[in-house]
PDB file of C-alpha atoms and ligand atoms in Angstrom:
ATOM      1  CA  MET A   1     152.304  55.940  59.500  1.00  0.00           C
ATOM      2  CA  LYS A   2     156.037  56.967  59.407  1.00  0.00           C
ATOM      3  CA  GLN A   3     158.586  54.486  60.020  1.00  0.00           C
ATOM      4  CA  PHE A   4     162.298  55.275  59.925  1.00  0.00           C
ATOM      5  CA  TYR A   5     163.786  58.223  60.670  1.00  0.00           C
ATOM      6  CA  SER A   6     166.525  59.784  59.340  1.00  0.00           C
ATOM      7  CA  ILE A   7     169.250  62.592  60.030  1.00  0.00           C
ATOM      8  CA  ALA A   8     171.815  64.287  57.518  1.00  0.00           C
ATOM      9  CA  ILE A   9     174.867  65.454  58.692  1.00  0.00           C
ATOM     10  CA  ASP A  10     177.042  67.811  55.813  1.00  0.00           C
ATOM     11  CA  GLY A  11     179.847  69.943  55.718  1.00  0.00           C
ATOM     12  CA  PRO A  12     183.748  70.217  54.665  1.00  0.00           C
ATOM     13  CA  ALA A  13     186.376  68.456  55.753  1.00  0.00           C
ATOM     14  CA  ALA A  14     187.087  67.606  59.544  1.00  0.00           C
ATOM     15  CA  SER A  15     183.945  69.914  60.814  1.00  0.00           C
ATOM     16  CA  GLY A  16     183.213  66.552  62.810  1.00  0.00           C
ATOM     17  CA  LYS A  17     180.692  65.354  60.749  1.00  0.00           C
ATOM     18  CA  SER A  18     181.930  61.373  61.204  1.00  0.00           C
ATOM     19  CA  THR A  19     182.545  62.111  65.244  1.00  0.00           C
ATOM     20  CA  ALA A  20     178.968  63.690  65.701  1.00  0.00           C
ATOM     21  CA  ALA A  21     177.497  60.771  63.456  1.00  0.00           C
ATOM     22  CA  LYS A  22     178.799  58.294  65.426  1.00  0.00           C
ATOM     23  CA  GLY A  23     177.734  59.628  68.666  1.00  0.00           C
ATOM     24  CA  VAL A  24     174.371  60.526  67.948  1.00  0.00           C
ATOM     25  CA  ALA A  25     173.775  56.999  66.048  1.00  0.00           C
ATOM     26  CA  LYS A  26     174.963  54.797  69.373  1.00  0.00           C
ATOM     27  CA  LYS A  27     173.007  57.368  72.091  1.00  0.00           C
ATOM     28  CA  LEU A  28     169.668  56.448  69.526  1.00  0.00           C
ATOM     29  CA  GLN A  29     170.473  53.461  68.226  1.00  0.00           C
ATOM     30  CA  PHE A  30     170.280  54.337  64.684  1.00  0.00           C
ATOM     31  CA  LEU A  31     172.426  52.916  61.952  1.00  0.00           C
ATOM     32  CA  TYR A  32     175.573  55.237  61.006  1.00  0.00           C
ATOM     33  CA  ILE A  33     176.131  55.433  57.374  1.00  0.00           C
ATOM     34  CA  ASP A  34     179.667  56.700  56.146  1.00  0.00           C
ATOM     35  CA  THR A  35     179.219  58.160  52.558  1.00  0.00           C
ATOM     36  CA  GLY A  36     182.558  59.323  52.144  1.00  0.00           C
ATOM     37  CA  ALA A  37     184.009  55.782  52.920  1.00  0.00           C
ATOM     38  CA  MET A  38     182.013  54.575  50.031  1.00  0.00           C
ATOM     39  CA  TYR A  39     183.256  57.557  48.354  1.00  0.00           C
ATOM     40  CA  ARG A  40     186.753  56.657  49.438  1.00  0.00           C
ATOM     41  CA  ALA A  41     186.450  52.872  48.875  1.00  0.00           C
ATOM     42  CA  PHE A  42     185.552  53.555  44.957  1.00  0.00           C
ATOM     43  CA  THR A  43     188.614  55.838  44.624  1.00  0.00           C
ATOM     44  CA  HIS A  44     190.541  52.956  45.970  1.00  0.00           C
ATOM     45  CA  TYR A  45     189.220  50.742  43.854  1.00  0.00           C
ATOM     46  CA  MET A  46     189.984  52.589  40.890  1.00  0.00           C
ATOM     47  CA  LEU A  47     193.725  53.519  42.040  1.00  0.00           C
ATOM     48  CA  SER A  48     193.939  49.750  42.398  1.00  0.00           C
ATOM     49  CA  GLU A  49     192.813  48.948  39.034  1.00  0.00           C
ATOM     50  CA  HIS A  50     195.571  51.449  37.804  1.00  0.00           C
ATOM     51  CA  LEU A  51     192.880  53.698  36.342  1.00  0.00           C
ATOM     52  CA  ASN A  52     192.812  57.462  36.661  1.00  0.00           C
ATOM     53  CA  PRO A  53     190.431  58.624  38.825  1.00  0.00           C
ATOM     54  CA  LYS A  54     189.938  62.144  36.575  1.00  0.00           C
ATOM     55  CA  SER A  55     188.462  60.196  33.833  1.00  0.00           C
ATOM     56  CA  GLU A  56     185.086  59.327  33.431  1.00  0.00           C
ATOM     57  CA  GLU A  57     185.255  57.042  31.346  1.00  0.00           C
ATOM     58  CA  ASP A  58     187.670  54.711  33.542  1.00  0.00           C
ATOM     59  CA  ALA A  59     185.099  55.476  36.381  1.00  0.00           C
ATOM     60  CA  GLN A  60     182.223  53.995  34.415  1.00  0.00           C
ATOM     61  CA  LYS A  61     184.676  50.973  33.770  1.00  0.00           C
ATOM     62  CA  LEU A  62     184.444  49.920  37.349  1.00  0.00           C
ATOM     63  CA  LEU A  63     180.693  50.509  38.565  1.00  0.00           C
ATOM     64  CA  PRO A  64     179.144  47.251  37.037  1.00  0.00           C
ATOM     65  CA  SER A  65     181.182  45.332  39.040  1.00  0.00           C
ATOM     66  CA  LEU A  66     181.410  47.752  42.305  1.00  0.00           C
ATOM     67  CA  LYS A  67     180.128  45.918  45.583  1.00  0.00           C
ATOM     68  CA  LEU A  68     180.351  48.231  48.565  1.00  0.00           C
ATOM     69  CA  LYS A  69     179.038  47.115  52.332  1.00  0.00           C
ATOM     70  CA  GLU A  70     179.511  49.013  55.814  1.00  0.00           C
ATOM     71  CA  ASP A  71     179.014  46.825  59.008  1.00  0.00           C
ATOM     72  CA  LYS A  72     178.093  48.170  62.703  1.00  0.00           C
ATOM     73  CA  GLU A  73     181.366  48.629  63.331  1.00  0.00           C
ATOM     74  CA  GLY A  74     182.411  51.038  60.641  1.00  0.00           C
ATOM     75  CA  HIS A  75     184.165  48.835  58.483  1.00  0.00           C
ATOM     76  CA  ILE A  76     183.972  49.339  54.721  1.00  0.00           C
ATOM     77  CA  PHE A  77     184.271  46.400  52.291  1.00  0.00           C
ATOM     78  CA  LEU A  78     184.980  46.411  48.760  1.00  0.00           C
ATOM     79  CA  ASN A  79     183.762  43.574  47.057  1.00  0.00           C
ATOM     80  CA  GLY A  80     184.092  41.706  49.685  1.00  0.00           C
ATOM     81  CA  GLU A  81     187.554  42.920  51.096  1.00  0.00           C
ATOM     82  CA  ASP A  82     187.882  45.072  54.313  1.00  0.00           C
ATOM     83  CA  VAL A  83     189.542  48.082  52.661  1.00  0.00           C
ATOM     84  CA  SER A  84     188.545  49.954  56.158  1.00  0.00           C
ATOM     85  CA  SER A  85     192.628  51.722  56.506  1.00  0.00           C
ATOM     86  CA  GLU A  86     193.340  51.594  52.842  1.00  0.00           C
ATOM     87  CA  VAL A  87     190.697  54.155  52.211  1.00  0.00           C
ATOM     88  CA  ARG A  88     192.372  56.135  54.387  1.00  0.00           C
ATOM     89  CA  SER A  89     195.870  56.862  52.792  1.00  0.00           C
ATOM     90  CA  LEU A  90     196.935  59.958  51.523  1.00  0.00           C
ATOM     91  CA  GLU A  91     196.698  58.493  48.230  1.00  0.00           C
ATOM     92  CA  VAL A  92     192.787  58.103  48.565  1.00  0.00           C
ATOM     93  CA  THR A  93     192.884  61.411  50.271  1.00  0.00           C
ATOM     94  CA  ASN A  94     194.516  62.954  47.483  1.00  0.00           C
ATOM     95  CA  ASN A  95     191.973  62.013  44.677  1.00  0.00           C
ATOM     96  CA  VAL A  96     188.811  61.069  46.037  1.00  0.00           C
ATOM     97  CA  SER A  97     187.534  64.134  45.301  1.00  0.00           C
ATOM     98  CA  TYR A  98     188.092  63.563  41.526  1.00  0.00           C
ATOM     99  CA  ALA A  99     186.782  60.291  41.609  1.00  0.00           C
ATOM    100  CA  CYS A 100     183.304  61.225  43.277  1.00  0.00           C
ATOM    101  CA  ALA A 101     182.806  63.945  40.971  1.00  0.00           C
ATOM    102  CA  HIS A 102     181.214  61.988  38.270  1.00  0.00           C
ATOM    103  CA  LEU A 103     178.066  61.648  37.542  1.00  0.00           C
ATOM    104  CA  CYS A 104     177.399  58.088  37.027  1.00  0.00           C
ATOM    105  CA  VAL A 105     179.257  57.232  40.164  1.00  0.00           C
ATOM    106  CA  ARG A 106     177.149  59.602  42.442  1.00  0.00           C
ATOM    107  CA  GLU A 107     173.955  58.407  40.884  1.00  0.00           C
ATOM    108  CA  LYS A 108     175.475  54.774  41.662  1.00  0.00           C
ATOM    109  CA  LEU A 109     176.519  55.536  45.345  1.00  0.00           C
ATOM    110  CA  VAL A 110     173.520  57.862  45.903  1.00  0.00           C
ATOM    111  CA  SER A 111     170.955  54.772  44.822  1.00  0.00           C
ATOM    112  CA  LEU A 112     172.986  52.733  47.286  1.00  0.00           C
ATOM    113  CA  GLN A 113     172.883  55.226  50.177  1.00  0.00           C
ATOM    114  CA  GLN A 114     169.103  55.546  49.570  1.00  0.00           C
ATOM    115  CA  GLU A 115     168.825  51.890  49.829  1.00  0.00           C
ATOM    116  CA  MET A 116     170.331  51.297  53.078  1.00  0.00           C
ATOM    117  CA  ALA A 117     168.348  53.963  54.711  1.00  0.00           C
ATOM    118  CA  ARG A 118     164.627  52.619  53.052  1.00  0.00           C
ATOM    119  CA  SER A 119     164.363  49.841  55.920  1.00  0.00           C
ATOM    120  CA  GLU A 120     166.234  51.282  59.367  1.00  0.00           C
ATOM    121  CA  ASN A 121     166.497  54.455  61.444  1.00  0.00           C
ATOM    122  CA  VAL A 122     170.081  55.631  59.888  1.00  0.00           C
ATOM    123  CA  VAL A 123     172.370  58.906  60.887  1.00  0.00           C
ATOM    124  CA  MET A 124     174.279  59.260  57.438  1.00  0.00           C
ATOM    125  CA  ASP A 125     176.958  61.782  56.893  1.00  0.00           C
ATOM    126  CA  GLY A 126     178.819  63.304  53.549  1.00  0.00           C
ATOM    127  CA  ARG A 127     178.437  66.562  51.242  1.00  0.00           C
ATOM    128  CA  ASP A 128     175.476  66.098  49.475  1.00  0.00           C
ATOM    129  CA  ILE A 129     172.693  64.154  52.429  1.00  0.00           C
ATOM    130  CA  GLY A 130     170.478  66.916  53.291  1.00  0.00           C
ATOM    131  CA  THR A 131     170.337  67.991  49.416  1.00  0.00           C
ATOM    132  CA  VAL A 132     170.276  64.837  47.084  1.00  0.00           C
ATOM    133  CA  VAL A 133     170.677  61.321  49.044  1.00  0.00           C
ATOM    134  CA  LEU A 134     167.599  62.093  52.248  1.00  0.00           C
ATOM    135  CA  PRO A 135     165.572  65.477  51.040  1.00  0.00           C
ATOM    136  CA  ASP A 136     163.075  64.299  53.346  1.00  0.00           C
ATOM    137  CA  ALA A 137     165.218  63.874  56.521  1.00  0.00           C
ATOM    138  CA  ASP A 138     163.603  64.636  59.884  1.00  0.00           C
ATOM    139  CA  LEU A 139     166.497  67.020  60.410  1.00  0.00           C
ATOM    140  CA  LYS A 140     169.369  68.434  58.327  1.00  0.00           C
ATOM    141  CA  ILE A 141     172.951  69.547  60.119  1.00  0.00           C
ATOM    142  CA  TYR A 142     175.301  71.452  58.148  1.00  0.00           C
ATOM    143  CA  GLN A 143     177.572  71.021  60.220  1.00  0.00           C
ATOM    144  CA  ILE A 144     180.970  74.015  59.925  1.00  0.00           C
ATOM    145  CA  ALA A 145     184.422  75.179  61.806  1.00  0.00           C
ATOM    146  CA  SER A 146     187.089  77.183  60.901  1.00  0.00           C
ATOM    147  CA  VAL A 147     189.668  75.847  58.555  1.00  0.00           C
ATOM    148  CA  ASP A 148     192.255  76.290  61.546  1.00  0.00           C
ATOM    149  CA  ALA A 149     189.908  74.497  64.046  1.00  0.00           C
ATOM    150  CA  ARG A 150     189.639  71.611  60.952  1.00  0.00           C
ATOM    151  CA  ALA A 151     193.234  71.525  60.019  1.00  0.00           C
ATOM    152  CA  LYS A 152     194.188  71.235  63.898  1.00  0.00           C
ATOM    153  CA  ARG A 153     191.879  68.142  64.479  1.00  0.00           C
ATOM    154  CA  ARG A 154     193.480  66.530  61.241  1.00  0.00           C
ATOM    155  CA  TYR A 155     197.127  67.106  62.579  1.00  0.00           C
ATOM    156  CA  ASP A 156     196.293  65.871  65.883  1.00  0.00           C
ATOM    157  CA  GLU A 157     194.876  62.779  64.707  1.00  0.00           C
ATOM    158  CA  PHE A 158     197.813  62.382  61.864  1.00  0.00           C
ATOM    159  CA  ILE A 159     200.428  62.620  64.277  1.00  0.00           C
ATOM    160  CA  GLU A 160     198.436  59.923  67.149  1.00  0.00           C
ATOM    161  CA  GLN A 161     199.366  58.170  64.238  1.00  0.00           C
ATOM    162  CA  GLY A 162     202.110  58.480  63.972  1.00  0.00           C
ATOM    163  CA  LEU A 163     202.220  60.034  60.143  1.00  0.00           C
ATOM    164  CA  LYS A 164     204.735  62.346  59.058  1.00  0.00           C
ATOM    165  CA  ILE A 165     202.915  65.139  57.681  1.00  0.00           C
ATOM    166  CA  THR A 166     202.843  69.169  58.595  1.00  0.00           C
ATOM    167  CA  TYR A 167     199.971  71.012  59.707  1.00  0.00           C
ATOM    168  CA  GLU A 168     200.056  73.302  56.647  1.00  0.00           C
ATOM    169  CA  GLU A 169     200.096  70.439  54.200  1.00  0.00           C
ATOM    170  CA  ILE A 170     196.672  69.606  55.990  1.00  0.00           C
ATOM    171  CA  LYS A 171     195.298  72.738  56.053  1.00  0.00           C
ATOM    172  CA  GLN A 172     196.347  73.014  52.331  1.00  0.00           C
ATOM    173  CA  ASP A 173     194.755  69.571  51.581  1.00  0.00           C
ATOM    174  CA  LEU A 174     191.071  70.822  53.297  1.00  0.00           C
ATOM    175  CA  ILE A 175     191.339  74.260  51.410  1.00  0.00           C
ATOM    176  CA  ARG A 176     191.520  72.257  48.155  1.00  0.00           C
ATOM    177  CA  ARG A 177     188.916  69.511  49.059  1.00  0.00           C
ATOM    178  CA  ASP A 178     186.610  71.225  50.401  1.00  0.00           C
ATOM    179  CA  TYR A 179     186.923  74.201  47.234  1.00  0.00           C
ATOM    180  CA  ILE A 180     186.298  70.901  44.659  1.00  0.00           C
ATOM    181  CA  ASP A 181     184.138  69.532  46.437  1.00  0.00           C
ATOM    182  CA  SER A 182     181.593  72.874  46.458  1.00  0.00           C
ATOM    183  CA  HIS A 183     182.361  73.794  43.328  1.00  0.00           C
ATOM    184  CA  ARG A 184     181.853  70.442  41.011  1.00  0.00           C
ATOM    185  CA  GLU A 185     178.941  70.602  38.729  1.00  0.00           C
ATOM    186  CA  HIS A 186     176.902  67.203  40.524  1.00  0.00           C
ATOM    187  CA  SER A 187     175.844  67.724  43.701  1.00  0.00           C
ATOM    188  CA  PRO A 188     177.935  70.473  45.208  1.00  0.00           C
ATOM    189  CA  LEU A 189     178.946  70.997  48.801  1.00  0.00           C
ATOM    190  CA  ARG A 190     176.291  72.912  50.163  1.00  0.00           C
ATOM    191  CA  PRO A 191     173.822  73.797  52.641  1.00  0.00           C
ATOM    192  CA  ALA A 192     170.126  72.315  52.231  1.00  0.00           C
ATOM    193  CA  GLU A 193     167.729  75.369  52.446  1.00  0.00           C
ATOM    194  CA  ASP A 194     166.263  73.863  55.662  1.00  0.00           C
ATOM    195  CA  ALA A 195     169.259  72.749  57.079  1.00  0.00           C
ATOM    196  CA  ILE A 196     170.502  73.948  60.594  1.00  0.00           C
ATOM    197  CA  VAL A 197     174.192  75.066  60.427  1.00  0.00           C
ATOM    198  CA  LEU A 198     176.175  74.249  63.801  1.00  0.00           C
ATOM    199  CA  ASP A 199     179.361  75.935  64.100  1.00  0.00           C
ATOM    200  CA  THR A 200     181.418  73.452  65.964  1.00  0.00           C
ATOM    201  CA  SER A 201     184.547  75.668  66.135  1.00  0.00           C
ATOM    202  CA  ASP A 202     184.674  75.606  69.842  1.00  0.00           C
ATOM    203  CA  MET A 203     182.492  72.637  70.470  1.00  0.00           C
ATOM    204  CA  THR A 204     183.823  69.644  72.365  1.00  0.00           C
ATOM    205  CA  ILE A 205     182.437  66.428  71.038  1.00  0.00           C
ATOM    206  CA  GLU A 206     180.121  65.774  73.790  1.00  0.00           C
ATOM    207  CA  GLU A 207     178.567  69.247  73.088  1.00  0.00           C
ATOM    208  CA  GLU A 208     178.382  68.718  69.667  1.00  0.00           C
ATOM    209  CA  ILE A 209     176.357  65.177  70.001  1.00  0.00           C
ATOM    210  CA  ASN A 210     173.977  66.481  72.454  1.00  0.00           C
ATOM    211  CA  ALA A 211     172.705  69.975  70.188  1.00  0.00           C
ATOM    212  CA  ILE A 212     172.398  67.152  67.398  1.00  0.00           C
ATOM    213  CA  ILE A 213     170.136  64.997  69.128  1.00  0.00           C
ATOM    214  CA  THR A 214     168.454  68.298  71.263  1.00  0.00           C
ATOM    215  CA  LEU A 215     167.609  69.482  67.550  1.00  0.00           C
ATOM    216  CA  PHE A 216     166.252  66.120  66.684  1.00  0.00           C
ATOM    217  CA  TYR A 217     163.812  65.399  69.684  1.00  0.00           C
ATOM    218  CA  GLN A 218     162.451  69.262  68.674  1.00  0.00           C
ATOM    219  CA  LYS A 219     161.552  68.085  65.096  1.00  0.00           C
ATOM    220  CA  VAL A 220     160.559  64.520  66.284  1.00  0.00           C
ATOM    221  CA  GLY A 221     158.226  66.455  68.432  1.00  0.00           C
ATOM    222  CA  ASP A 222     156.622  68.619  65.675  1.00  0.00           C
ATOM    223  CA  ILE A 223     156.350  65.398  63.278  1.00  0.00           C
ATOM    224  CA  TRP A 224     154.443  63.616  66.414  1.00  0.00           C
ATOM    225  CA  ASN A 225     152.331  66.980  67.028  1.00  0.00           C
ATOM    226  CA  ASN A 226     150.940  67.775  63.699  1.00  0.00           C
ATOM    227  CA  THR A 227     150.462  63.810  63.105  1.00  0.00           C
ATOM    228  CA  GLU A 228     148.070  63.919  66.263  1.00  0.00           C
ATOM    229  CA  LYS A 229     146.034  66.224  64.649  1.00  0.00           C
TER     230      LYS A 229
HETATM  231  O1  CDP B   1     186.548  62.814  56.258  1.00  0.00           O
HETATM  232  P1  CDP B   1     186.969  63.537  55.256  1.00  0.00           P
HETATM  233  O2  CDP B   1     186.161  65.179  55.451  1.00  0.00           O
HETATM  234  O3  CDP B   1     188.203  64.297  54.902  1.00  0.00           O
HETATM  235  O4  CDP B   1     186.583  63.390  54.073  1.00  0.00           O
HETATM  236  P2  CDP B   1     184.636  62.020  53.900  1.00  0.00           P
HETATM  237  O5  CDP B   1     183.816  61.840  54.644  1.00  0.00           O
HETATM  238  O6  CDP B   1     185.441  60.676  54.148  1.00  0.00           O
HETATM  239  O7  CDP B   1     184.923  62.446  52.173  1.00  0.00           O
HETATM  240  C1  CDP B   1     185.950  62.118  51.756  1.00  0.00           C
HETATM  241  C2  CDP B   1     185.871  63.077  50.021  1.00  0.00           C
HETATM  242  O8  CDP B   1     184.461  61.953  49.351  1.00  0.00           O
HETATM  243  C3  CDP B   1     185.042  64.330  49.933  1.00  0.00           C
HETATM  244  O9  CDP B   1     186.228  65.296  49.817  1.00  0.00           O
HETATM  245  C4  CDP B   1     184.548  64.241  48.974  1.00  0.00           C
HETATM  246  O10 CDP B   1     184.944  64.776  47.722  1.00  0.00           O
HETATM  247  C5  CDP B   1     183.421  63.166  49.034  1.00  0.00           C
HETATM  248  N1  CDP B   1     182.163  63.028  49.591  1.00  0.00           N
HETATM  249  C6  CDP B   1     181.435  63.320  48.527  1.00  0.00           C
HETATM  250  O11 CDP B   1     181.897  63.880  47.195  1.00  0.00           O
HETATM  251  N2  CDP B   1     179.970  63.109  48.777  1.00  0.00           N
HETATM  252  C7  CDP B   1     179.112  62.619  50.038  1.00  0.00           C
HETATM  253  N3  CDP B   1     178.509  62.743  50.723  1.00  0.00           N
HETATM  254  C8  CDP B   1     180.339  62.219  50.894  1.00  0.00           C
HETATM  255  C9  CDP B   1     181.828  62.138  50.415  1.00  0.00           C
HETATM  256  O1  CDP B   2     183.529  63.580  59.290  1.00  0.00           O
HETATM  257  P1  CDP B   2     184.805  64.841  59.411  1.00  0.00           P
HETATM  258  O2  CDP B   2     185.659  64.878  58.315  1.00  0.00           O
HETATM  259  O3  CDP B   2     183.827  65.726  59.263  1.00  0.00           O
HETATM  260  O4  CDP B   2     185.335  65.294  60.462  1.00  0.00           O
HETATM  261  P2  CDP B   2     185.526  64.222  61.693  1.00  0.00           P
HETATM  262  O5  CDP B   2     186.677  62.946  61.370  1.00  0.00           O
HETATM  263  O6  CDP B   2     184.333  63.806  62.684  1.00  0.00           O
HETATM  264  O7  CDP B   2     186.498  64.599  62.878  1.00  0.00           O
HETATM  265  C1  CDP B   2     187.744  65.134  62.460  1.00  0.00           C
HETATM  266  C2  CDP B   2     188.477  65.168  63.853  1.00  0.00           C
HETATM  267  O8  CDP B   2     188.157  66.324  64.769  1.00  0.00           O
HETATM  268  C3  CDP B   2     188.599  63.970  65.158  1.00  0.00           C
HETATM  269  O9  CDP B   2     190.000  63.271  65.191  1.00  0.00           O
HETATM  270  C4  CDP B   2     187.344  64.318  66.286  1.00  0.00           C
HETATM  271  O10 CDP B   2     187.782  63.595  67.348  1.00  0.00           O
HETATM  272  C5  CDP B   2     188.002  65.801  66.214  1.00  0.00           C
HETATM  273  N1  CDP B   2     187.315  66.500  66.738  1.00  0.00           N
HETATM  274  C6  CDP B   2     187.110  67.782  67.546  1.00  0.00           C
HETATM  275  O11 CDP B   2     188.203  67.700  68.189  1.00  0.00           O
HETATM  276  N2  CDP B   2     186.221  68.470  68.413  1.00  0.00           N
HETATM  277  C7  CDP B   2     184.655  68.380  67.536  1.00  0.00           C
HETATM  278  N3  CDP B   2     184.047  69.249  67.685  1.00  0.00           N
HETATM  279  C8  CDP B   2     184.616  66.898  66.668  1.00  0.00           C
HETATM  280  C9  CDP B   2     185.477  66.915  66.217  1.00  0.00           C
END
């Protein structure tokens, strides 16, 4: 008898994963887990301890003392401290793809993420959710959008926050991070074989959320039908 449902949403930066995941979680009353925020918090931890995010040896030093928690309002806590705004800094963004590529870091965070999904219905977004973290997820979405659509979305976000950054800088950061994320040795960014690819370039947020919910009910319907046989 199935107990908890899970939806995995993966894809490149700014493809709209977290916006969609939050909306879907709210409508279905599932728990939303932002795994990118966990890797960002670990990167912030390394930087605040003056360690080198590219060094696996340095990363290893912090793992035994690492405690991460996400609350239902979307805040992330590092060793008890709310670091939700710190994890969005440019310095963290520039270093996260290095810190998160080490095998020891991935093993630790993946096991925390799997633990979180064991006792709740969840929507989880990231880069390796469908392939590594939740290989048995009920629905796997691989969300994409053109690099220009993604850069425009991030640019609008930053301008609204009053940050000084050019469109070209944002576009280059997305291209750089996507390249590192999809070419790393451990858990690279790629669609799971059974993922449904959703191109959100021309979709509104509402359309995106509704598309995922419709796909989820189609899948869940299949599970129920199979259980009854
Ligand atoms: O929101 P944005 O797309 O800028 O990034 P994010 O989802 O917050 O993730 C930040 C970084 O964490 C990504 O560029 C990946 O390097 C890494 N990440 C990962 O390796 N695996 C995940 N499951 C989630 C994020
Ligand atoms: O989580 P990820 O990095 O994939 O992207 P996001 O943070 O959810 O979305 C990046 C920005 O694109 C946000 O400001 C969203 O409001 C916006 N967005 C959009 O304009 N249209 C969509 N269909 C989805 C997201």
